[in-house]
């Protein structure tokens, strides 16, 4: 009995605290949803009301328990962000978004650090402030874009691409900040070691994840119900959290990496849908826990820094992002709009601030200041986005005409196709090939040294484990030394005899590098003499069985490529954004079921002549119609891929909206009701001629006549007096019909 009592006593604060958190969060959600404000702000206020710094309401008893919930919240938040991320997205956003994000992040880190030092803060607080200010809020921007209906405009693509780059940079910053926090100084050597270590594990985890996880999901697809899919995805997430923690990284990094790996699978959307309630639950707990740290006394004391940092955030990020977009080759209009959209801080800012507190290296005042700045910039974001076009028009008037012409010329030049540099492409391909295979080999040996060989009990088991390791690295050693780097530029280079010598030297370098890597790695496993013997065996295998090794490697490579491209193949139609030139861009519209344009041809609609847009693709279920001709009809649920400027696309959106037939009342009460036909006016007419359906907004589901029942009678069925009609439809309209 005492054990039971102790357990309940131990659980009580944990459960009661979680209950209090969710109750306050629930109330906040309803209120902020009603007043159409971001829910994040509601969670922060709820946290403040339930926290230790506000005593009028019940207060959380054990902050340690809340911190545990909050850490779980961060893990699932970053897992969800990873699911939306995808490494392929980072490649597809191209140099434009990368340059924009890079300029903005570097500028804001410098500005934030300088601001902190000018305010008299120490080195660690200042560097954390710079990192915090460099991150924008995906949640706030997505909500604002939805409310303002600007997601289809061209600048939105620049913003989304920049946010993707920011997400991955935030993960890198967390690792680097942890290193700086531990050493308490900016050590170039330690940072380079951390970057090298992070790059090694990121490549290794990504390659292994893409090879194994999609294969696992495909092999078990018949067993994956919604329940089992959720459990498996959470298990994979937490497995990577454990691996990241064991490697010396934050658990959040592991969650993000696993999310980004699953994002490459065909199950990504389903898992994202299933994980959303879990993310929302623990995300709410995280943001509420952030709000608990708000101290009004601290905010009052640091009101001046809050104001200064808010101004620095809004104007610094606007200018830095605009400059980055211009440097990347974006037109002035899209650059200004993107700059004004990213002028806030959000989720990752909180996570970075949490990291500082968890490590115990940042001052207590930093966290509430960050929360206050985030709250203020959250409110200003929709205003800035809404007025970004007006700001562009004012900037256009202010800047000299020659500057504007230079910007337009520069933007046009960056979007012009440049001459291909075959040597650059080939060297890039070789470097990637060498790095990937070297990491795989090192990873296999790493796993063998730390996990496999420790299981051995003497030479009888030790050498078989070593042999297994050597066999595992054999195809990758072969590929590193001899596999042809599949780069189209290679054929162009071979056509010129002057390039033969450097190409041969590069091939010899790869072979030599393979021998060096083999010797170093095997030397880690066994003594040099045995290592030399193993090296000889490897060479013998390569000479005697080259085709079998090649076939083995090809199977591994093909499996990886198939897994890597699975989702892309299933969504190939979505990758057409590169078909839009100059100021135009492509966006999609789904034709509503009740649209009046359904059934009409493109010639009838005349959207090109009247609205200036082109319909490049029509997706109808699994059917894809590229470049439809003028006689192609539009059907409900068709997805149209439309090319046009922001203004033209907006007009097309309005055109679609105006084509809807009336409005749908989703609150209509549908009933089944029978009545006897006594109205002579309807007798002798068919169901179609009676217009009962139109008058009562209902259908005749059945008719009883002389004891016989007819289910779903045909429209040509003739009604007779005494028939009992069973109607399914709008209760009010049926009642009106019967009354008449």
XYZ file of C-alpha atoms in Angstrom:
740
model
C 0.000 0.000 0.000
C 2.788 2.390 0.863
C 4.410 1.730 -2.522
C 1.159 2.593 -4.279
C 0.782 5.722 -2.180
C 4.343 6.766 -2.949
C 3.792 6.229 -6.677
C 0.590 8.284 -6.754
C 2.274 10.991 -4.697
C 5.153 11.025 -7.175
C 2.855 11.098 -10.217
C 0.463 13.682 -8.853
C 2.567 16.822 -9.491
C 3.576 15.540 -12.939
C -0.011 14.879 -14.019
C -1.478 17.952 -12.332
C 1.188 20.175 -13.881
C 0.547 18.728 -17.342
C -3.195 19.180 -16.783
C -2.692 22.812 -15.774
C -0.482 23.433 -18.816
C -3.019 21.927 -21.219
C -5.988 23.700 -19.604
C -4.343 27.120 -19.872
C -3.135 26.296 -23.391
C -6.651 25.184 -24.389
C -8.221 28.406 -23.161
C -5.510 30.445 -24.891
C -6.039 28.566 -28.177
C -9.773 29.306 -28.177
C -9.325 32.984 -27.327
C -6.522 33.628 -29.828
C -8.333 31.662 -32.528
C -11.378 33.852 -31.917
C -9.424 37.115 -32.178
C -7.447 35.737 -35.169
C -4.005 36.024 -33.607
C -1.082 33.555 -33.799
C -1.526 30.653 -31.396
C 2.131 30.848 -30.364
C 1.382 34.112 -28.580
C -1.531 32.473 -26.801
C 0.708 29.693 -25.546
C 3.269 32.218 -24.282
C 0.617 34.154 -22.359
C -0.858 30.900 -21.014
C 2.597 29.917 -19.808
C 3.045 33.239 -18.071
C -0.317 32.859 -16.279
C 0.556 29.286 -15.155
C 4.156 30.111 -14.313
C 5.842 30.980 -11.026
C 5.978 34.722 -11.781
C 2.171 35.164 -11.755
C 0.428 34.192 -8.515
C -3.257 35.005 -9.136
C -3.860 31.678 -10.913
C -2.789 28.120 -9.978
C 0.926 27.663 -10.540
C 2.956 24.728 -11.823
C 4.529 22.902 -8.878
C 7.569 21.182 -10.406
C 9.396 23.112 -13.127
C 11.747 20.131 -13.618
C 8.835 18.040 -14.927
C 7.788 20.837 -17.266
C 11.335 21.029 -18.613
C 11.154 17.321 -19.477
C 7.878 17.846 -21.339
C 9.408 20.871 -23.077
C 12.448 18.861 -24.228
C 10.118 16.239 -25.682
C 8.238 19.105 -27.351
C 11.442 20.362 -29.003
C 12.203 16.849 -30.289
C 8.798 16.467 -31.955
C 8.813 20.050 -33.248
C 12.117 19.473 -35.007
C 11.045 16.025 -36.231
C 8.028 17.695 -37.817
C 10.190 20.474 -39.281
C 12.462 17.796 -40.740
C 9.462 16.113 -42.379
C 8.696 19.410 -44.126
C 12.364 20.044 -44.988
C 13.835 17.360 -47.307
C 17.440 17.718 -48.495
C 16.173 17.773 -52.068
C 14.215 20.929 -51.293
C 17.464 22.574 -50.241
C 18.970 21.697 -53.626
C 15.881 22.823 -55.518
C 15.616 26.233 -53.881
C 18.938 26.855 -55.591
C 21.534 29.507 -55.117
C 19.031 32.347 -54.867
C 17.505 31.264 -51.547
C 20.883 30.088 -50.227
C 22.524 33.448 -50.951
C 19.540 35.362 -49.526
C 19.555 33.298 -46.331
C 23.346 33.361 -46.065
C 23.600 37.151 -46.325
C 20.721 37.637 -43.888
C 22.051 35.165 -41.302
C 25.658 36.424 -41.352
C 24.522 40.066 -41.228
C 22.134 39.504 -38.332
C 24.682 37.482 -36.332
C 27.124 40.396 -36.669
C 24.457 43.021 -35.904
C 23.069 41.001 -32.984
C 26.524 40.388 -31.511
C 27.412 44.094 -31.878
C 24.110 45.152 -30.297
C 24.728 42.844 -27.334
C 28.231 44.226 -26.784
C 26.958 47.835 -27.039
C 24.355 46.996 -24.383
C 27.184 45.833 -22.118
C 26.474 42.101 -22.381
C 29.189 39.431 -22.180
C 30.552 37.476 -25.148
C 28.290 34.407 -24.793
C 25.068 36.434 -24.391
C 25.992 38.560 -27.408
C 26.832 35.636 -29.699
C 23.614 33.830 -28.688
C 21.659 37.043 -29.371
C 23.138 37.201 -32.878
C 22.135 33.591 -33.575
C 18.645 34.173 -32.140
C 18.043 37.248 -34.334
C 19.196 35.440 -37.479
C 16.250 32.991 -37.423
C 12.776 33.817 -38.784
C 9.450 32.214 -37.875
C 8.062 29.673 -40.350
C 4.820 29.336 -38.359
C 4.067 33.068 -38.260
C 4.946 33.606 -41.930
C 2.813 30.686 -43.150
C -0.162 31.933 -41.139
C 0.257 35.512 -42.365
C 0.619 34.366 -45.989
C -2.589 32.321 -45.678
C -4.540 35.200 -44.161
C -3.271 37.719 -46.726
C -3.592 35.282 -49.691
C -0.067 35.926 -50.991
C 1.210 32.322 -51.124
C 0.751 32.295 -54.915
C 2.917 35.381 -55.465
C 6.477 35.061 -56.712
C 8.210 36.539 -53.657
C 6.610 33.814 -51.503
C 8.833 31.250 -53.237
C 11.929 33.250 -52.262
C 10.693 33.426 -48.647
C 9.957 29.678 -48.417
C 13.354 28.813 -49.915
C 15.086 31.123 -47.449
C 13.216 29.525 -44.531
C 14.361 26.057 -45.656
C 17.991 27.192 -45.677
C 17.522 28.866 -42.272
C 16.260 25.588 -40.794
C 19.426 23.676 -41.663
C 21.685 26.593 -40.676
C 19.887 26.747 -37.306
C 20.880 23.131 -36.654
C 24.498 23.957 -37.519
C 24.382 27.027 -35.284
C 23.148 24.938 -32.349
C 26.145 22.626 -32.701
C 28.602 25.520 -33.044
C 27.056 27.446 -30.146
C 27.351 24.346 -27.959
C 31.052 24.172 -28.805
C 31.566 27.871 -28.052
C 29.576 27.572 -24.816
C 31.717 24.695 -23.563
C 35.055 26.366 -24.388
C 33.752 29.843 -23.409
C 35.714 31.285 -26.314
C 35.801 31.415 -30.086
C 38.362 28.729 -30.962
C 38.851 28.255 -34.694
C 40.407 24.795 -34.318
C 37.599 23.476 -32.117
C 34.966 24.930 -34.436
C 36.575 23.274 -37.463
C 36.674 19.968 -35.590
C 32.995 20.345 -34.703
C 32.071 21.216 -38.291
C 34.060 18.240 -39.628
C 32.483 15.889 -37.098
C 28.992 17.216 -37.841
C 29.504 16.930 -41.621
C 30.758 13.351 -41.235
C 27.775 12.193 -39.182
C 25.239 14.121 -41.285
C 26.474 12.456 -44.491
C 26.712 9.029 -42.837
C 23.257 9.191 -41.253
C 21.656 10.524 -44.398
C 23.194 7.876 -46.682
C 22.393 5.022 -44.277
C 18.924 6.395 -43.613
C 18.003 6.730 -47.285
C 19.286 3.195 -47.967
C 17.539 1.416 -45.091
C 14.435 3.383 -44.029
C 12.510 3.644 -47.348
C 13.334 -0.032 -47.944
C 11.933 -0.893 -44.495
C 8.764 1.101 -45.139
C 8.265 -0.526 -48.554
C 8.885 -4.069 -47.287
C 6.385 -3.590 -44.459
C 3.794 -1.490 -46.337
C 1.146 -4.230 -46.022
C 1.563 -4.104 -42.236
C 1.517 -0.324 -41.908
C -1.857 0.836 -40.679
C -2.168 4.378 -39.319
C -1.412 3.087 -35.826
C 1.657 1.063 -36.781
C 2.959 3.835 -39.061
C 2.764 6.336 -36.198
C 4.540 3.969 -33.792
C 7.278 3.084 -36.319
C 7.903 6.742 -37.250
C 8.158 7.800 -33.594
C 10.478 4.854 -32.918
C 12.725 5.914 -35.809
C 12.733 9.491 -34.533
C 13.733 8.504 -31.005
C 16.315 6.015 -32.323
C 18.062 8.859 -34.163
C 17.746 11.038 -31.043
C 19.671 8.343 -29.120
C 22.323 8.099 -31.859
C 22.773 11.873 -31.996
C 23.099 12.063 -28.223
C 25.653 9.220 -28.240
C 27.672 11.082 -30.899
C 27.766 14.180 -28.701
C 25.087 16.220 -30.495
C 21.789 17.593 -29.223
C 18.729 15.293 -29.324
C 16.984 17.935 -31.430
C 19.545 17.403 -34.207
C 18.752 13.678 -34.317
C 15.021 14.362 -34.542
C 15.525 16.848 -37.387
C 17.803 14.465 -39.329
C 15.346 11.571 -39.066
C 12.507 13.845 -40.169
C 14.506 14.979 -43.210
C 15.321 11.341 -44.105
C 11.669 10.266 -43.899
C 10.794 13.367 -45.956
C 12.430 11.623 -48.946
C 10.054 8.633 -48.720
C 6.611 8.166 -50.228
C 5.226 7.827 -46.686
C 6.322 11.347 -45.744
C 2.950 13.046 -46.175
C 1.081 10.328 -44.267
C 3.609 10.404 -41.414
C 3.502 14.207 -41.359
C -0.294 14.003 -41.063
C -0.139 11.367 -38.307
C 2.575 13.145 -36.329
C 0.815 16.523 -36.401
C -1.383 15.919 -33.306
C 1.670 14.692 -31.360
C 3.685 17.719 -32.512
C 0.820 20.089 -31.660
C 0.466 18.606 -28.179
C 4.119 18.694 -27.184
C 4.720 21.878 -29.158
C 2.057 23.566 -27.060
C 3.774 22.303 -23.907
C 7.093 23.698 -25.165
C 5.735 27.169 -25.925
C 3.800 27.252 -22.657
C 7.028 26.372 -20.828
C 8.692 29.273 -22.638
C 5.945 31.577 -21.401
C 6.550 30.407 -17.814
C 9.945 32.094 -17.937
C 8.417 35.518 -18.588
C 9.112 37.749 -15.611
C 7.411 41.146 -15.702
C 9.952 42.571 -13.267
C 12.775 41.484 -15.580
C 10.980 42.891 -18.628
C 10.402 46.179 -16.847
C 14.061 46.299 -15.887
C 15.176 45.492 -19.434
C 12.511 47.479 -21.312
C 15.168 49.541 -23.097
C 17.031 46.471 -24.523
C 13.672 45.003 -25.624
C 12.857 48.162 -27.606
C 16.367 48.394 -29.100
C 16.499 44.692 -30.074
C 12.973 44.868 -31.566
C 13.995 47.810 -33.768
C 17.235 46.049 -34.728
C 15.288 42.889 -35.585
C 12.647 44.555 -37.746
C 14.840 46.947 -39.700
C 18.025 44.855 -39.642
C 16.316 41.731 -41.012
C 14.325 43.710 -43.584
C 17.435 45.403 -44.963
C 19.675 42.308 -44.711
C 17.144 40.030 -46.457
C 16.432 42.604 -49.158
C 20.159 42.993 -49.785
C 20.641 39.213 -49.878
C 17.793 38.767 -52.370
C 19.212 41.527 -54.599
C 22.681 39.943 -54.492
C 21.140 36.584 -55.440
C 19.651 38.193 -58.557
C 16.042 38.757 -57.494
C 14.262 41.846 -58.894
C 13.856 44.838 -56.577
C 10.127 44.214 -56.071
C 10.489 40.603 -54.890
C 13.542 41.524 -52.786
C 11.688 44.216 -50.821
C 8.646 41.962 -50.350
C 10.821 39.077 -49.116
C 12.729 41.385 -46.761
C 9.582 42.705 -45.124
C 8.162 39.178 -44.765
C 11.117 37.841 -42.738
C 11.290 40.666 -40.176
C 10.584 38.584 -37.048
C 12.002 35.844 -34.821
C 10.251 32.612 -33.878
C 10.486 28.907 -33.095
C 14.193 28.309 -33.657
C 14.982 31.503 -31.753
C 13.252 29.983 -28.711
C 15.078 26.682 -29.218
C 18.468 28.410 -29.438
C 17.637 30.452 -26.331
C 16.589 27.214 -24.585
C 19.954 25.700 -25.532
C 21.757 28.574 -23.804
C 19.696 28.099 -20.644
C 20.096 24.296 -20.681
C 23.870 24.657 -20.951
C 23.753 27.281 -18.194
C 25.858 29.755 -20.163
C 23.416 32.597 -20.907
C 22.129 35.194 -18.457
C 18.608 34.895 -17.036
C 17.437 38.121 -18.676
C 18.090 36.899 -22.257
C 15.154 34.482 -22.410
C 12.337 36.890 -21.411
C 13.808 39.540 -23.722
C 13.688 37.075 -26.629
C 10.077 36.181 -25.804
C 9.082 39.857 -25.691
C 10.800 40.661 -29.001
C 9.171 37.611 -30.606
C 5.718 38.677 -29.372
C 6.117 42.214 -30.735
C 7.487 41.129 -34.125
C 4.731 38.520 -34.429
C 2.154 41.311 -34.322
C 4.081 43.495 -36.787
C 4.694 40.742 -39.384
C 1.234 40.778 -41.090
C 1.375 44.587 -41.256
C 4.785 44.512 -42.936
C 3.767 41.817 -45.447
C 0.539 43.639 -46.282
C 2.376 46.919 -46.919
C 5.432 45.445 -48.667
C 4.155 46.453 -52.128
C 3.618 50.035 -50.958
C 7.128 50.037 -49.513
C 8.502 48.842 -52.856
C 6.702 51.662 -54.683
C 8.215 54.197 -52.274
C 11.693 52.697 -52.639
C 11.283 52.818 -56.400
C 10.543 56.543 -56.215
C 13.424 57.260 -53.831
C 16.311 55.412 -55.524
C 17.943 56.987 -58.609
C 16.747 55.694 -61.980
C 20.261 54.510 -62.937
C 20.379 52.350 -59.782
C 17.061 50.777 -60.672
C 18.279 50.077 -64.219
C 21.468 48.453 -62.881
C 19.444 46.236 -60.513
C 17.149 45.130 -63.354
C 20.140 44.451 -65.630
C 21.916 42.471 -62.895
C 18.762 40.457 -62.165
C 18.301 39.669 -65.868
C 21.940 38.590 -66.216
C 21.775 36.202 -63.251
C 18.759 34.469 -64.809
C 20.486 34.077 -68.174
C 21.831 30.642 -69.016
C 25.596 30.650 -68.505
C 28.132 28.665 -70.537
C 28.757 25.249 -68.979
C 32.155 24.780 -67.333
C 32.789 21.060 -67.915
C 35.928 20.893 -65.767
C 34.142 22.533 -62.833
C 31.241 20.060 -63.053
C 33.566 17.069 -63.342
C 35.795 18.096 -60.433
C 32.676 18.748 -58.300
C 31.386 15.275 -59.189
C 34.709 13.608 -58.316
C 34.951 15.417 -54.966
C 31.382 14.395 -54.072
C 32.107 10.801 -55.117
C 35.266 10.626 -52.995
C 33.683 12.246 -49.916
C 30.576 10.031 -49.981
C 32.480 6.755 -50.340
C 35.166 7.746 -47.831
C 32.448 8.557 -45.276
C 30.686 5.234 -45.906
C 33.949 3.295 -45.439
C 34.810 5.251 -42.282
C 31.282 4.718 -40.981
C 31.441 0.949 -41.451
C 34.804 0.785 -39.658
C 33.494 3.105 -36.912
C 30.513 0.806 -36.269
C 32.818 -2.229 -36.301
C 35.310 -0.728 -33.813
C 32.751 0.604 -31.323
C 29.882 -1.887 -31.602
C 30.867 -5.109 -33.389
C 34.421 -5.984 -32.292
C 33.747 -5.305 -28.551
C 31.397 -8.326 -28.747
C 34.326 -10.651 -29.580
C 35.780 -13.071 -27.017
C 39.265 -13.751 -28.322
C 40.823 -14.483 -31.746
C 38.161 -17.040 -32.749
C 35.493 -14.331 -32.858
C 37.723 -11.279 -33.327
C 39.079 -12.124 -36.785
C 35.684 -13.165 -38.227
C 34.353 -9.729 -37.190
C 37.358 -8.099 -38.875
C 36.721 -10.198 -41.990
C 33.044 -9.115 -42.035
C 34.144 -5.500 -41.802
C 36.566 -5.899 -44.712
C 33.897 -7.606 -46.834
C 31.425 -4.797 -46.040
C 33.821 -2.058 -47.199
C 34.987 -3.977 -50.302
C 32.385 -2.640 -52.834
C 32.868 0.923 -51.603
C 36.669 0.698 -51.824
C 36.238 -0.594 -55.380
C 33.872 2.293 -56.230
C 36.173 4.859 -54.636
C 39.131 3.677 -56.724
C 37.638 2.562 -60.030
C 33.927 3.454 -60.396
C 33.321 5.871 -63.261
C 31.963 9.200 -62.008
C 28.731 9.565 -63.965
C 28.973 13.223 -64.943
C 27.832 14.258 -68.469
C 30.766 16.688 -68.666
C 33.218 13.737 -68.690
C 32.325 12.798 -72.269
C 32.850 16.414 -73.348
C 36.257 16.476 -71.655
C 37.357 13.170 -73.232
C 36.646 14.524 -76.702
C 39.613 16.918 -76.294
C 43.001 15.121 -76.284
C 44.538 17.849 -74.093
C 42.340 16.676 -71.197
C 43.481 13.005 -71.260
C 46.564 13.542 -69.060
C 44.785 15.425 -66.211
C 41.919 12.890 -66.327
C 44.428 10.017 -65.948
C 46.132 11.836 -63.051
C 42.755 12.254 -61.294
C 42.063 8.518 -61.752
C 45.480 7.620 -60.297
C 44.873 9.984 -57.379
C 41.611 8.142 -56.551
C 43.418 4.768 -56.596
C 46.214 6.083 -54.361
C 43.709 7.648 -51.987
C 41.892 4.306 -51.744
C 45.106 2.545 -50.681
C 45.811 5.217 -48.056
C 42.276 5.004 -46.635
C 42.419 1.195 -46.557
C 45.733 1.153 -44.733
C 44.702 3.792 -42.156
C 41.319 2.231 -41.407
C 42.486 -1.372 -41.293
C 45.362 -0.315 -39.060
C 42.707 0.832 -36.589
C 41.331 -2.712 -36.532
C 44.461 -4.861 -36.553
C 48.268 -4.621 -36.441
C 50.192 -3.351 -39.521
C 51.439 -6.810 -40.555
C 47.980 -8.360 -40.625
C 46.730 -5.112 -42.194
C 49.169 -5.588 -45.070
C 47.911 -9.164 -45.534
C 44.303 -7.970 -45.575
C 45.262 -5.271 -48.065
C 46.781 -7.955 -50.323
C 43.583 -10.004 -50.023
C 41.507 -6.977 -51.000
C 43.679 -6.404 -54.067
C 43.367 -10.101 -54.979
C 39.586 -9.936 -54.689
C 39.565 -6.845 -56.892
C 41.693 -8.537 -59.564
C 39.935 -11.939 -59.516
C 36.290 -10.895 -59.090
C 35.911 -7.360 -60.488
C 32.571 -8.063 -62.173
C 31.009 -9.584 -59.043
C 32.176 -6.648 -56.926
C 30.863 -4.225 -59.560
C 27.502 -6.026 -59.657
C 27.339 -5.982 -55.854
C 28.052 -2.258 -55.776
C 25.517 -1.599 -58.563
C 22.785 -3.333 -56.559
C 23.564 -1.154 -53.537
C 23.733 1.998 -55.653
C 20.512 1.229 -57.542
C 18.684 0.551 -54.295
C 19.866 3.880 -52.889
C 18.933 5.825 -56.038
C 15.514 4.135 -56.184
C 14.833 5.042 -52.534
C 16.175 8.560 -53.012
C 13.926 9.238 -56.019
C 10.801 7.427 -54.794
C 8.933 10.477 -53.615
C 10.168 12.623 -56.486
C 8.778 10.155 -59.017
C 5.404 10.192 -57.310
C 5.362 13.988 -57.313
C 7.104 14.634 -60.648
C 4.396 17.002 -61.800
C 5.139 19.353 -58.898
C 8.692 19.990 -60.042
C 7.806 22.338 -62.912
C 8.664 25.668 -61.274
C 11.661 26.077 -63.580
C 9.305 26.561 -66.541
C 8.494 30.132 -65.532
C 10.654 32.868 -67.091
C 11.413 36.397 -65.931
C 8.781 37.928 -63.671
C 6.376 35.045 -64.198
C 5.942 32.055 -61.914
C 3.898 28.882 -61.833
C 1.215 28.085 -59.308
C -1.549 25.500 -59.070
C -5.319 25.799 -58.773
C -7.805 23.007 -58.167
C -11.131 23.457 -59.964
C -13.944 23.237 -57.373
C -16.713 20.712 -57.877
C -19.327 23.490 -58.195
C -17.354 25.725 -60.574
C -19.180 27.156 -63.603
C -16.061 26.854 -65.775
C -16.211 23.052 -65.485
C -17.091 21.535 -68.855
C -15.819 24.509 -70.851
C -12.877 24.417 -73.227
C -9.789 26.608 -72.974
C -11.015 28.346 -76.127
C -14.307 29.221 -74.363
C -12.535 30.549 -71.257
C -10.046 32.780 -73.141
C -7.890 33.131 -70.017
C -4.806 33.954 -72.069
C -6.528 36.714 -74.037
C -8.453 38.256 -71.131
C -6.288 37.525 -68.069
C -2.846 37.110 -69.641
C -2.093 33.716 -68.022
C -1.062 30.455 -69.675
C -2.311 27.039 -68.585
C 0.802 24.889 -69.051
C -0.355 21.607 -67.519
C -3.630 19.959 -66.523
C -3.440 17.140 -63.962
C -6.552 14.953 -63.943
C -6.113 12.184 -61.402
C -3.109 10.188 -62.628
C -3.429 11.689 -66.137
C -1.069 14.559 -66.947
C -1.848 16.754 -69.962
C 1.193 18.805 -70.905
C 0.602 21.928 -73.029
C -3.174 21.345 -73.502
C -4.686 22.537 -76.787
C -7.532 25.021 -77.150
C -10.224 22.304 -77.352
C -9.231 20.682 -74.040
C -12.096 20.828 -71.525
C -11.797 21.682 -67.837
C -13.381 19.257 -65.375
C -14.081 19.452 -61.617
C -11.079 18.460 -59.464
C -8.664 19.217 -62.323
C -5.407 20.776 -61.108
C -4.308 23.589 -63.421
C -0.674 24.698 -63.563
C -0.887 28.371 -64.411
C 1.965 30.670 -65.488
C 1.689 34.420 -64.994
C 2.806 37.430 -63.008
C 1.578 38.069 -59.450
C -1.173 40.350 -60.757
C -2.278 37.941 -63.497
C -2.339 34.966 -61.120
C -4.383 36.998 -58.631
C -6.917 37.840 -61.352
C -7.144 34.168 -62.313
C -7.742 33.278 -58.649
C -10.597 35.813 -58.534
C -11.895 34.396 -61.824
C -12.028 30.914 -60.268
C -13.773 32.235 -57.132
C -16.418 34.106 -59.159
C -17.227 30.940 -61.064
C -18.627 29.184 -58.000
C -22.347 28.462 -58.004
C -23.800 30.256 -54.987
C -22.570 29.163 -51.595
C -22.772 25.875 -49.742
C -24.514 25.752 -46.380
C -22.530 23.271 -44.340
C -24.982 23.505 -41.456
C -27.955 22.111 -43.405
C -29.795 19.360 -41.500
C -30.335 16.342 -43.753
C -33.270 14.040 -42.929
C -35.158 11.058 -44.352
C -38.878 11.822 -44.413
C -41.852 10.117 -46.059
C -45.208 11.570 -47.138
C -48.244 10.432 -49.100
C -48.796 12.086 -52.464
C -52.210 13.703 -52.307
C -51.490 16.683 -54.544
C -53.262 16.176 -57.842
C -50.962 18.723 -59.459
C -48.034 16.242 -59.307
C -49.932 13.121 -60.344
C -49.280 11.875 -63.862
C -45.893 13.563 -64.056
C -42.485 11.914 -63.987
C -40.104 12.511 -61.084
C -38.007 14.786 -63.340
C -41.082 16.786 -64.461
C -42.360 17.185 -60.895
C -39.226 19.219 -59.972
C -39.475 17.927 -56.387
C -35.685 17.800 -56.238
C -35.333 21.474 -57.182
C -38.154 22.672 -54.926
C -37.057 20.823 -51.783
C -33.323 20.411 -52.394
C -33.802 16.671 -51.875
C -33.854 13.367 -53.745
C -36.567 10.713 -53.905
C -34.806 7.732 -52.356
C -37.801 5.368 -52.521
C -41.467 5.025 -53.396
C -44.099 2.715 -51.904
C -47.016 1.781 -54.184
C -49.644 -0.846 -53.331
C -47.331 -2.482 -50.797
C -44.445 -2.635 -53.280
C -41.227 -0.778 -52.516
C -39.077 0.781 -55.265
C -35.561 1.899 -54.234
C -33.924 4.761 -56.174
C -36.640 5.081 -58.860
C -35.636 6.342 -62.310
C -36.247 10.023 -63.197
C -38.837 8.833 -65.785
C -40.962 7.079 -63.127
C -44.564 8.370 -63.296
C -46.073 9.494 -59.964
C -49.586 8.435 -58.953
C -51.973 9.597 -56.266
C -51.515 7.581 -53.068
C -47.805 6.961 -53.644
C -45.676 7.258 -50.511
C -42.529 9.229 -51.350
C -39.425 8.968 -49.198
C -37.278 12.102 -49.510
C -33.677 12.588 -48.365
C -32.639 16.237 -48.139
C -32.849 19.636 -46.474
C -35.248 19.391 -43.505
C -36.485 22.979 -43.793
C -37.147 22.821 -47.531
C -38.905 19.442 -47.306
C -41.113 20.899 -44.568
C -41.909 23.882 -46.791
C -42.783 21.551 -49.691
C -45.092 19.447 -47.519
C -46.717 22.584 -46.133
C -47.487 23.707 -49.623
